[in-house]
Short mmCIF file of C-alpha atoms and ligand atoms in Angstrom, two decimals:
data_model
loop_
_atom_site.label_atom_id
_atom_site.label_comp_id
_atom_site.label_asym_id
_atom_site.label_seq_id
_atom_site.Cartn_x
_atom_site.Cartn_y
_atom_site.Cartn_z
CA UNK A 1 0.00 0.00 0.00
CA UNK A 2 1.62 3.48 -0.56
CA UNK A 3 2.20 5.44 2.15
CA UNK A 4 0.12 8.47 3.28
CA UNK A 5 1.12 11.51 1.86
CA UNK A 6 2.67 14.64 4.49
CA UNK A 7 3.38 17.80 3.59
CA UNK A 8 5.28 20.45 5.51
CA UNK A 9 6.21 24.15 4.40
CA UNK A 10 8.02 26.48 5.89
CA UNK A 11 8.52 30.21 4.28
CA UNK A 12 12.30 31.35 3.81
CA UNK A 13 12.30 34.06 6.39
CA UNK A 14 15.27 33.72 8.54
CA UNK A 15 17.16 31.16 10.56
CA UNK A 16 15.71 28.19 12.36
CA UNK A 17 15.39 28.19 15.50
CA UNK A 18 15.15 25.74 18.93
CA UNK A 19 11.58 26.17 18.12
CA UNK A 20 11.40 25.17 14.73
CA UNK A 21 13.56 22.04 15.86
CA UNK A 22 11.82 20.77 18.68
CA UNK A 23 8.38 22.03 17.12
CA UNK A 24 8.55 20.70 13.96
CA UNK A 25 11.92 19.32 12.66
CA UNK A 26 12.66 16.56 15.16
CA UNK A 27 9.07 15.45 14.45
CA UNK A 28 9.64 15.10 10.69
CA UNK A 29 13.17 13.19 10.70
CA UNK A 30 11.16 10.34 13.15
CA UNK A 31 8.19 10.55 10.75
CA UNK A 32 9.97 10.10 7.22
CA UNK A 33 10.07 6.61 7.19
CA UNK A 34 6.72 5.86 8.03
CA UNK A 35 4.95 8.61 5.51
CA UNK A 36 5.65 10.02 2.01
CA UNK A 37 7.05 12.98 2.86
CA UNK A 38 7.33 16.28 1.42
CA UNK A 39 9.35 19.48 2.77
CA UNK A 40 9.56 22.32 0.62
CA UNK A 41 10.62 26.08 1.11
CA UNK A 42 7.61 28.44 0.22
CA UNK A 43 9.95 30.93 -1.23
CA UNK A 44 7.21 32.55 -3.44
CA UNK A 45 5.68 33.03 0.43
CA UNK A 46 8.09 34.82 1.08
CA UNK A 47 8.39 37.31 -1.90
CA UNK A 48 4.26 38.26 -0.32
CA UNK A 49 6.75 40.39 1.96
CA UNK A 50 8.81 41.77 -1.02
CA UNK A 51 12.11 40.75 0.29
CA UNK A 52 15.04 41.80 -1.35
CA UNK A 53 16.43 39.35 -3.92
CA UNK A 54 19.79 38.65 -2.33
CA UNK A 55 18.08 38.37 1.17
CA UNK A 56 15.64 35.55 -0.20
CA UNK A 57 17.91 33.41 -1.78
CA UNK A 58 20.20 33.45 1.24
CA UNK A 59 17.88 32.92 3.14
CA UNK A 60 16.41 29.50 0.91
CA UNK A 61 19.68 28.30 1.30
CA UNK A 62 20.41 28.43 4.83
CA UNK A 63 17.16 26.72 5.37
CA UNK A 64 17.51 23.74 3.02
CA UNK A 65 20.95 23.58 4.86
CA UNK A 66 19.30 23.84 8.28
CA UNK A 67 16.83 20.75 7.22
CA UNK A 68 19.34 18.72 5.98
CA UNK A 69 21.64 19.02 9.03
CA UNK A 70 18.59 18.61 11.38
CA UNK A 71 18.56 15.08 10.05
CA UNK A 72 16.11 15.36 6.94
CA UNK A 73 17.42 12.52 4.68
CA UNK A 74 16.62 13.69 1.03
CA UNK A 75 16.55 9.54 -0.22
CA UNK A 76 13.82 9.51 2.50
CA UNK A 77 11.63 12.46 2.18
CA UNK A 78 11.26 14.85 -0.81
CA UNK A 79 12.91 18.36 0.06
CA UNK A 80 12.01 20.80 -2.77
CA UNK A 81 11.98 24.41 -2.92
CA UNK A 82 8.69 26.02 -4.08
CA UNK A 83 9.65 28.12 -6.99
CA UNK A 84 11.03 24.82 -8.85
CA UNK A 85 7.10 23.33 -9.62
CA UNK A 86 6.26 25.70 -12.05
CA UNK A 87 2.47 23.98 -11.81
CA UNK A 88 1.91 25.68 -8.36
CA UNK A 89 1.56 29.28 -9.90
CA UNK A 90 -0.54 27.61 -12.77
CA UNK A 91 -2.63 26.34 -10.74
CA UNK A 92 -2.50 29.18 -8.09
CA UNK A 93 -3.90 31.01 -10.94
CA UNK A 94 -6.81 28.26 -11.60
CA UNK A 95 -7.98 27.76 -8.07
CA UNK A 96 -8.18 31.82 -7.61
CA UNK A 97 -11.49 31.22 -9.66
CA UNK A 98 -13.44 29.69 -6.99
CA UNK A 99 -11.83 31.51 -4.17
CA UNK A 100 -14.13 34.59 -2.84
CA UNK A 101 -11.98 37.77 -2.04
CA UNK A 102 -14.03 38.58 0.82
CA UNK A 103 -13.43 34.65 2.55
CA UNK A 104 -9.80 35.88 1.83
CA UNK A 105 -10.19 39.71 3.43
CA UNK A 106 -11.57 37.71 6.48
CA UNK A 107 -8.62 35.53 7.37
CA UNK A 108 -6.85 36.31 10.50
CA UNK A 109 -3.55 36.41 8.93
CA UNK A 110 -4.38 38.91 6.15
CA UNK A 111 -5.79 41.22 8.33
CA UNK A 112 -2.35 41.03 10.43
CA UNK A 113 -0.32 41.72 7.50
CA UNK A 114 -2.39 44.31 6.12
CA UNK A 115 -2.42 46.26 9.01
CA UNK A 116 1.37 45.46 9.21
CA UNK A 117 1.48 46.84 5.70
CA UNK A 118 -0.49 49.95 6.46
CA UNK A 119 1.91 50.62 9.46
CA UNK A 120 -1.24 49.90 11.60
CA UNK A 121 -1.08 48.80 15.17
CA UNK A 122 -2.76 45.63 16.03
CA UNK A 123 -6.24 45.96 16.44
CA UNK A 124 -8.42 46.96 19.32
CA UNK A 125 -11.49 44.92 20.69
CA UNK A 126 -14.48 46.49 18.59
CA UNK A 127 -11.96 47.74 15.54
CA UNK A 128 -14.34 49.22 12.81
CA UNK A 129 -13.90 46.44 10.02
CA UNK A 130 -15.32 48.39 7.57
CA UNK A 131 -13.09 50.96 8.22
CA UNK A 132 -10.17 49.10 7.94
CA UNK A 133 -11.45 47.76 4.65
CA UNK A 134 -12.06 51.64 3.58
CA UNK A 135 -8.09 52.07 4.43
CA UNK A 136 -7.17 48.83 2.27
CA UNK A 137 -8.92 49.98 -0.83
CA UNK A 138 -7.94 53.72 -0.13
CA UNK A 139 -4.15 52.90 0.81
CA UNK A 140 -1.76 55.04 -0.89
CA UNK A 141 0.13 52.98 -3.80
CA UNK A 142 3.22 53.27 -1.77
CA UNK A 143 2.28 51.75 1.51
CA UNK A 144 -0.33 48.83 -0.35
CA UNK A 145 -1.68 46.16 0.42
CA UNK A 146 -0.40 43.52 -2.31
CA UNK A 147 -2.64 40.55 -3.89
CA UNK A 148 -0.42 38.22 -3.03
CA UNK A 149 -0.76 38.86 0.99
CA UNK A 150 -4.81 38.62 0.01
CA UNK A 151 -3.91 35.45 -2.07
CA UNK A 152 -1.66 33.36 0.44
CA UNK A 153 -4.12 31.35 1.31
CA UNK A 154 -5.40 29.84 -2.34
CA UNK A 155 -1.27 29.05 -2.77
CA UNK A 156 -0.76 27.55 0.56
CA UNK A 157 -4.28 25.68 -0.74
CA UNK A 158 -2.48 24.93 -3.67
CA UNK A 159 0.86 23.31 -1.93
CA UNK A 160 -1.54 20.69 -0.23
CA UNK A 161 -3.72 19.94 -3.30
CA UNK A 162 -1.66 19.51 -5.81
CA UNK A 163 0.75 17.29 -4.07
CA UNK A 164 -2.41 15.15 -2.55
CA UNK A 165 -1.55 15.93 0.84
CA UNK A 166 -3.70 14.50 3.81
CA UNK A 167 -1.61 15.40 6.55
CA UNK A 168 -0.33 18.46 6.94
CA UNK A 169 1.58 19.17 10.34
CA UNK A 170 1.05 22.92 10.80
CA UNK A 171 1.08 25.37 14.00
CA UNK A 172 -1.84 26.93 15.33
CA UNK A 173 -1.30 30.64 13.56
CA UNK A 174 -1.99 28.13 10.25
CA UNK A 175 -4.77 26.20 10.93
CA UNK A 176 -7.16 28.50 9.50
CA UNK A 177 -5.56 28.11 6.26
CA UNK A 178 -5.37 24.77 6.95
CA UNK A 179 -9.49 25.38 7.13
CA UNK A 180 -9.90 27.35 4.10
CA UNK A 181 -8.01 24.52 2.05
CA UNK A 182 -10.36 22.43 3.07
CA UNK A 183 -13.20 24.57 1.91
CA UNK A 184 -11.94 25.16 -1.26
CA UNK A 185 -11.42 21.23 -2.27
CA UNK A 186 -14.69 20.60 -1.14
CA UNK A 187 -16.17 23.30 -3.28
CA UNK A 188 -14.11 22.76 -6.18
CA UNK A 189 -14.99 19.12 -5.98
CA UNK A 190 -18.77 20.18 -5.79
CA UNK A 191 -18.88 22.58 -8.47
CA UNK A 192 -17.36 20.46 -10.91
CA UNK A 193 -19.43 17.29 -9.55
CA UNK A 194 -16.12 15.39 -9.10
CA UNK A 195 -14.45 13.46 -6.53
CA UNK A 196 -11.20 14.56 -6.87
CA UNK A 197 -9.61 16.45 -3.80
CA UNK A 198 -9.61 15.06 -0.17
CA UNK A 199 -9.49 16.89 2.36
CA UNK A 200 -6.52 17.46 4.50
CA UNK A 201 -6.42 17.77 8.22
CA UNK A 202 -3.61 18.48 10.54
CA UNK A 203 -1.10 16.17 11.31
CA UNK A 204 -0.98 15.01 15.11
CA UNK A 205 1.87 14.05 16.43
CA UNK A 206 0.25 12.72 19.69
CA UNK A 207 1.02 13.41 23.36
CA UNK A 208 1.41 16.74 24.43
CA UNK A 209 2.83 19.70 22.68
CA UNK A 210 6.80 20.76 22.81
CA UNK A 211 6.65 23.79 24.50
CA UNK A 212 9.83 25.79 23.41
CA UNK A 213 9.49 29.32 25.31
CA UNK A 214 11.40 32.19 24.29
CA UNK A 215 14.22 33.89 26.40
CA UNK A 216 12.24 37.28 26.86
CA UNK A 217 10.09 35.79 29.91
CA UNK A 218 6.87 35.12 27.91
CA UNK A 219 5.64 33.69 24.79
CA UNK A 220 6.97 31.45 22.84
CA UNK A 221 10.45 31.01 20.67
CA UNK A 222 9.51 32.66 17.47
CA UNK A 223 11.68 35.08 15.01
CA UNK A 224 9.28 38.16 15.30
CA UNK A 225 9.43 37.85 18.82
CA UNK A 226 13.27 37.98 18.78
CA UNK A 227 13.68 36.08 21.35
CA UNK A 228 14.77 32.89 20.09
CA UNK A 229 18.01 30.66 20.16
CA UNK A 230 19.33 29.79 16.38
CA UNK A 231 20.68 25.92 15.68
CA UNK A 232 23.39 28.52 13.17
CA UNK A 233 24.20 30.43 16.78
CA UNK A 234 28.17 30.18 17.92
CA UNK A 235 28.65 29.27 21.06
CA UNK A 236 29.93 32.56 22.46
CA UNK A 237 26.61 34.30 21.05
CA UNK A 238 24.75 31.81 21.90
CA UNK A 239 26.12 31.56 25.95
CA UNK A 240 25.62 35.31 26.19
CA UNK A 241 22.14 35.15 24.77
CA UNK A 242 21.29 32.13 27.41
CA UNK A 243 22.64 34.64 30.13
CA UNK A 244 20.51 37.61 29.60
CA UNK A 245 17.66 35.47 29.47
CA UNK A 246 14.71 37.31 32.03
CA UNK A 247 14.12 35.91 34.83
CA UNK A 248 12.92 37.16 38.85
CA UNK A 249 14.86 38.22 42.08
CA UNK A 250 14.69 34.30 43.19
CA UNK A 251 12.55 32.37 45.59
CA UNK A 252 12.58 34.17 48.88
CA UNK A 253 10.14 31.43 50.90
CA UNK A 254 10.45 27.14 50.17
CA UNK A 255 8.17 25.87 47.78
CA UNK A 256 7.51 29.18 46.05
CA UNK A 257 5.31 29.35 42.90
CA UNK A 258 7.83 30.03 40.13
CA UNK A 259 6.83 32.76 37.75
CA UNK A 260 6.46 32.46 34.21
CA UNK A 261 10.15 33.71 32.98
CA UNK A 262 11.72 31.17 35.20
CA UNK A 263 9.44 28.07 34.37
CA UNK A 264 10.23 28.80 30.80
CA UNK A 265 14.26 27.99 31.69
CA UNK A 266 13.41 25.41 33.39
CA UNK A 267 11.10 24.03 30.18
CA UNK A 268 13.94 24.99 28.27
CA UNK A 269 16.12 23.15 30.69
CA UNK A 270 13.78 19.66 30.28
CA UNK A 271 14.11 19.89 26.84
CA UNK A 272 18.17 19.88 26.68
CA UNK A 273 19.50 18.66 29.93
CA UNK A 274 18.60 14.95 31.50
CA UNK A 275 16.17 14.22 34.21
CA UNK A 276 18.74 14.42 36.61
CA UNK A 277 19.79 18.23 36.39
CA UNK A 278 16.86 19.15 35.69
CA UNK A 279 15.39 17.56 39.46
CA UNK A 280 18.58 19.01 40.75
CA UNK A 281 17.27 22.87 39.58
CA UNK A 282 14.13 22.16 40.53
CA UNK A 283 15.05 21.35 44.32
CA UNK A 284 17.38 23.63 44.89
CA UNK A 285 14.10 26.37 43.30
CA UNK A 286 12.50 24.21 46.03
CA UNK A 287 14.53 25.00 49.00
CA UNK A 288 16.05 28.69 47.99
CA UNK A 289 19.26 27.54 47.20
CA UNK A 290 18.94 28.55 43.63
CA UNK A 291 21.41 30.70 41.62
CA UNK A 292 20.34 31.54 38.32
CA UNK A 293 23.41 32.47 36.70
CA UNK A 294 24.18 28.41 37.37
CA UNK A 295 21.11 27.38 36.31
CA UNK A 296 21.85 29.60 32.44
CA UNK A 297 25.44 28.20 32.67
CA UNK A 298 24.24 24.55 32.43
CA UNK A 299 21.39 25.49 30.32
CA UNK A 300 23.51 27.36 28.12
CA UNK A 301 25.98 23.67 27.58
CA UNK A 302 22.92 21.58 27.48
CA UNK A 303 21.46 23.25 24.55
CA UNK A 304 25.15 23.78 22.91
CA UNK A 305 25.60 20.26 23.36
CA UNK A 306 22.44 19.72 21.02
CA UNK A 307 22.88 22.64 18.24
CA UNK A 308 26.89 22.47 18.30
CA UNK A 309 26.85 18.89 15.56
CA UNK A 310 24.10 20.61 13.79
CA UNK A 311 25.88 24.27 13.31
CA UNK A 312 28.87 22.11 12.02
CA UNK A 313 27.07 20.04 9.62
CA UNK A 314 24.81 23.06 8.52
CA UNK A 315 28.19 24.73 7.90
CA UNK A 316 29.51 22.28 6.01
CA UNK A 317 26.08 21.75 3.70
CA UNK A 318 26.32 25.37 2.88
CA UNK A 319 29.91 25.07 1.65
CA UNK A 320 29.12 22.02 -0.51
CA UNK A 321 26.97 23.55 -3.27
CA UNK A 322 26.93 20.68 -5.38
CA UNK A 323 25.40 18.28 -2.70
CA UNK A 324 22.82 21.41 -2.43
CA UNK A 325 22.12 21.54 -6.31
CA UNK A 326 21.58 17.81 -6.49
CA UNK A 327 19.34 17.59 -3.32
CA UNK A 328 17.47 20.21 -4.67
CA UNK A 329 17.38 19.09 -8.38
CA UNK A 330 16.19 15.62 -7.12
CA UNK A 331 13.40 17.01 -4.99
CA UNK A 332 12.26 19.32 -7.68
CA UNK A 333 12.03 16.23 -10.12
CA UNK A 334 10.18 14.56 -7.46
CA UNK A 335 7.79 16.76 -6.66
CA UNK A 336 7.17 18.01 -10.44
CA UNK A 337 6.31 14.68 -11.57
CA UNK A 338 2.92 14.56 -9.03
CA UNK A 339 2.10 18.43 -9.04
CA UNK A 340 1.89 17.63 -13.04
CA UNK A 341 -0.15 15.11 -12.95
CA UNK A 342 -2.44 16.77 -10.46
CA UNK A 343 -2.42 19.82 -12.55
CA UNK A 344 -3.25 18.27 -15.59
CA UNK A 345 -6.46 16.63 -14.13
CA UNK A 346 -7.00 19.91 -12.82
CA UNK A 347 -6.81 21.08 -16.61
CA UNK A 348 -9.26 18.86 -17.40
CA UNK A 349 -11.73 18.93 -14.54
CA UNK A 350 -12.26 22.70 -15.74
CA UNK A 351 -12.02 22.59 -19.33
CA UNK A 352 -9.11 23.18 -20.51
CA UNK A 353 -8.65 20.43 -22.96
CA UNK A 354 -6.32 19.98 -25.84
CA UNK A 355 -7.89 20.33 -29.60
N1 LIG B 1 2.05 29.38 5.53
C1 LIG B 1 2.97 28.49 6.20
C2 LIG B 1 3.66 29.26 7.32
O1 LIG B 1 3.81 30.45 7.26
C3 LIG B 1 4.01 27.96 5.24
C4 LIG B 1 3.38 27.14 4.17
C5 LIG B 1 3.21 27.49 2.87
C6 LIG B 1 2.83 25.82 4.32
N2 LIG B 1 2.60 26.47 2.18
C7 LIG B 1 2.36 25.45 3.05
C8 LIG B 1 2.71 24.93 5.40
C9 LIG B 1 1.75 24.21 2.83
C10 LIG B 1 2.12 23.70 5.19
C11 LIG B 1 1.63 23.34 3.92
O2 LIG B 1 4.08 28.64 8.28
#
């Protein structure tokens, strides 16, 4: 029987992070065995931001680097970058026809990156949609709102569908997309009275979630935050980083409750270190004998003892550009040859047909 189909993007914005590894790339090296799967970098994501052209292809670079050295075997999964399946943005332009641009004007995510656009500040509870609809329509040309930021969600759609993906492992910022592609199989399907697209659903990992805080004292690790601890990170960055982390003026009573910017070292701390420091921390928080700058030292070797064989194999990915033009030349083959086939049915099912 063939094996069920994942699919995983990630936009080419940046460096990974412990985040991104614990999140999301540990999962996938233990799950590309058991599934067909499919990592690509949504570099034409990206360009919804207009980065500059040097910055983007950098930045696909380090992260096909970053995935490789997390352990993502490219004989195991397929590892593509977006761009190279030239059927996405045909078909990006075909499934636009039965997407509604007020569905799209109501996602969560546009509305964030319009306002971001706009150089609005988030919104406030009771913010005048129509108003903020007025200021899209009526923005300057200079400060606009582009169609591709309206459009993400038809080519994220698009990723899923035309690689048959049922499983899509996703965080909770995408699930709504994650929705909408949903929607729009099911009404493509319907309007065309065909049975063509099923429809994908998150992929669950089981047990709890990895909770990979940020160094700032709340939140999570995430690169708008900048809070976050890069696998790429030297060691002398990365110790100095580790030691600024927030956190309180220390227990003053046994037993104390700990506040949130220490219980996110510690979570850091259970993620890197073994059971054993991590009970020693916790007593010592226990009985006041805690000093934090000990507690950031070992923190700081635990998780330098996990990214140090990964910074030295991404280094040595990104200085082998031949082993990246293969890997990538492979996975674009890969991935054409079922986004083609997709696409052509997709031809078909609407009536486009050859004379
Ligand atoms: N929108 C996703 C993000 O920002 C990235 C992405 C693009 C994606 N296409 C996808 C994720 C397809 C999963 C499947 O994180």
């Amino acid at each position: 029987m063939s094996k069920e189909i994942v699919l995983s993007g990630i936009r080419s914005t940046g460096n990974l992070h412990l985040g991104n590894y614990y999140g999301a790339l540990r999962k996938f090296v233990k799950i590309q065995d058991d599934y067909d799967c499919r990592f690509f970098i949504a570099d034409l994501h990206a360009l919804t931001t207009n980065p500059n052209p040097a910055d983007l292809h950098a930045n696909v670079k380090k992260i096909l680097a970053e995935y490789l050295a997390a352990g993502i075997d490219p004989d195991k999964a397929t590892i593509f970058i977006q761009s190279d399946v030239p059927e996405v943005a045909e078909m990006y332009l075909l499934l636009n026809m039965h997407v509604g641009i007020g569905e799209l004007m109501r996602t969560t995510s546009f509305k964030d990156k319009a306002r971001k656009a706009l150089g609005l500040s988030a919104p406030a509870e009771g913010d005048d949609d129509e108003a903020f609809e007025k200021q899209i329509i009526g923005s300057e040309t200079n400060k606009r709102v582009n169609a591709g930021l309206l459009t993400y969600p038809t080519l994220m759609a698009v990723d899923i569908l035309i690689q048959k993906a049922t499983k899509v492992p996703v965080g909770k910022d995408q699930l709504q997309h994650l929705e909408l592609t949903r929607r729009f199989a099911r009404r493509f399907n319907s309007f065309y009275n065909v049975d063509y697209f099923a429809e994908p659903y998150d992929f669950d990992f089981g047990g709890a979630p990895v909770k990979v805080p940020g160094l700032d004292g709340s939140g999570k690790m995430g690169k708008s935050e900048g809070n976050c601890i890069y696998l790429i990170d030297e060691p002398k960055a990365l110790r100095k980083k580790v030691m600024r982390a927030v956190t309180d003026e220390g227990p003053k009573e046994p037993n104390s409750p700990m506040a949130e910017p220490v219980a996110n070292l510690f979570s850091l701390l259970e993620l890197t270190s073994t059971p054993e420091v991590v009970k020693h921390y916790r007593d010592a928080y226990a009985d006041c004998s805690i000093r934090y700058g000990d507690l950031k030292k070992q923190l700081a070797e635990d998780i330098l003892a996990v990214t140090t064989p990964i910074r030295e194999r991404i280094n040595d990915i990104l200085a082998d550009e031949d082993y990246l033009r293969r890997v990538v030349k492979q996975g674009a083959e890969k991935a054409r040859e079922s986004a083609a086939k997709t696409l052509a049915d997709v031809r078909q099912i609407m009536g486009i047909r050859k004379f």
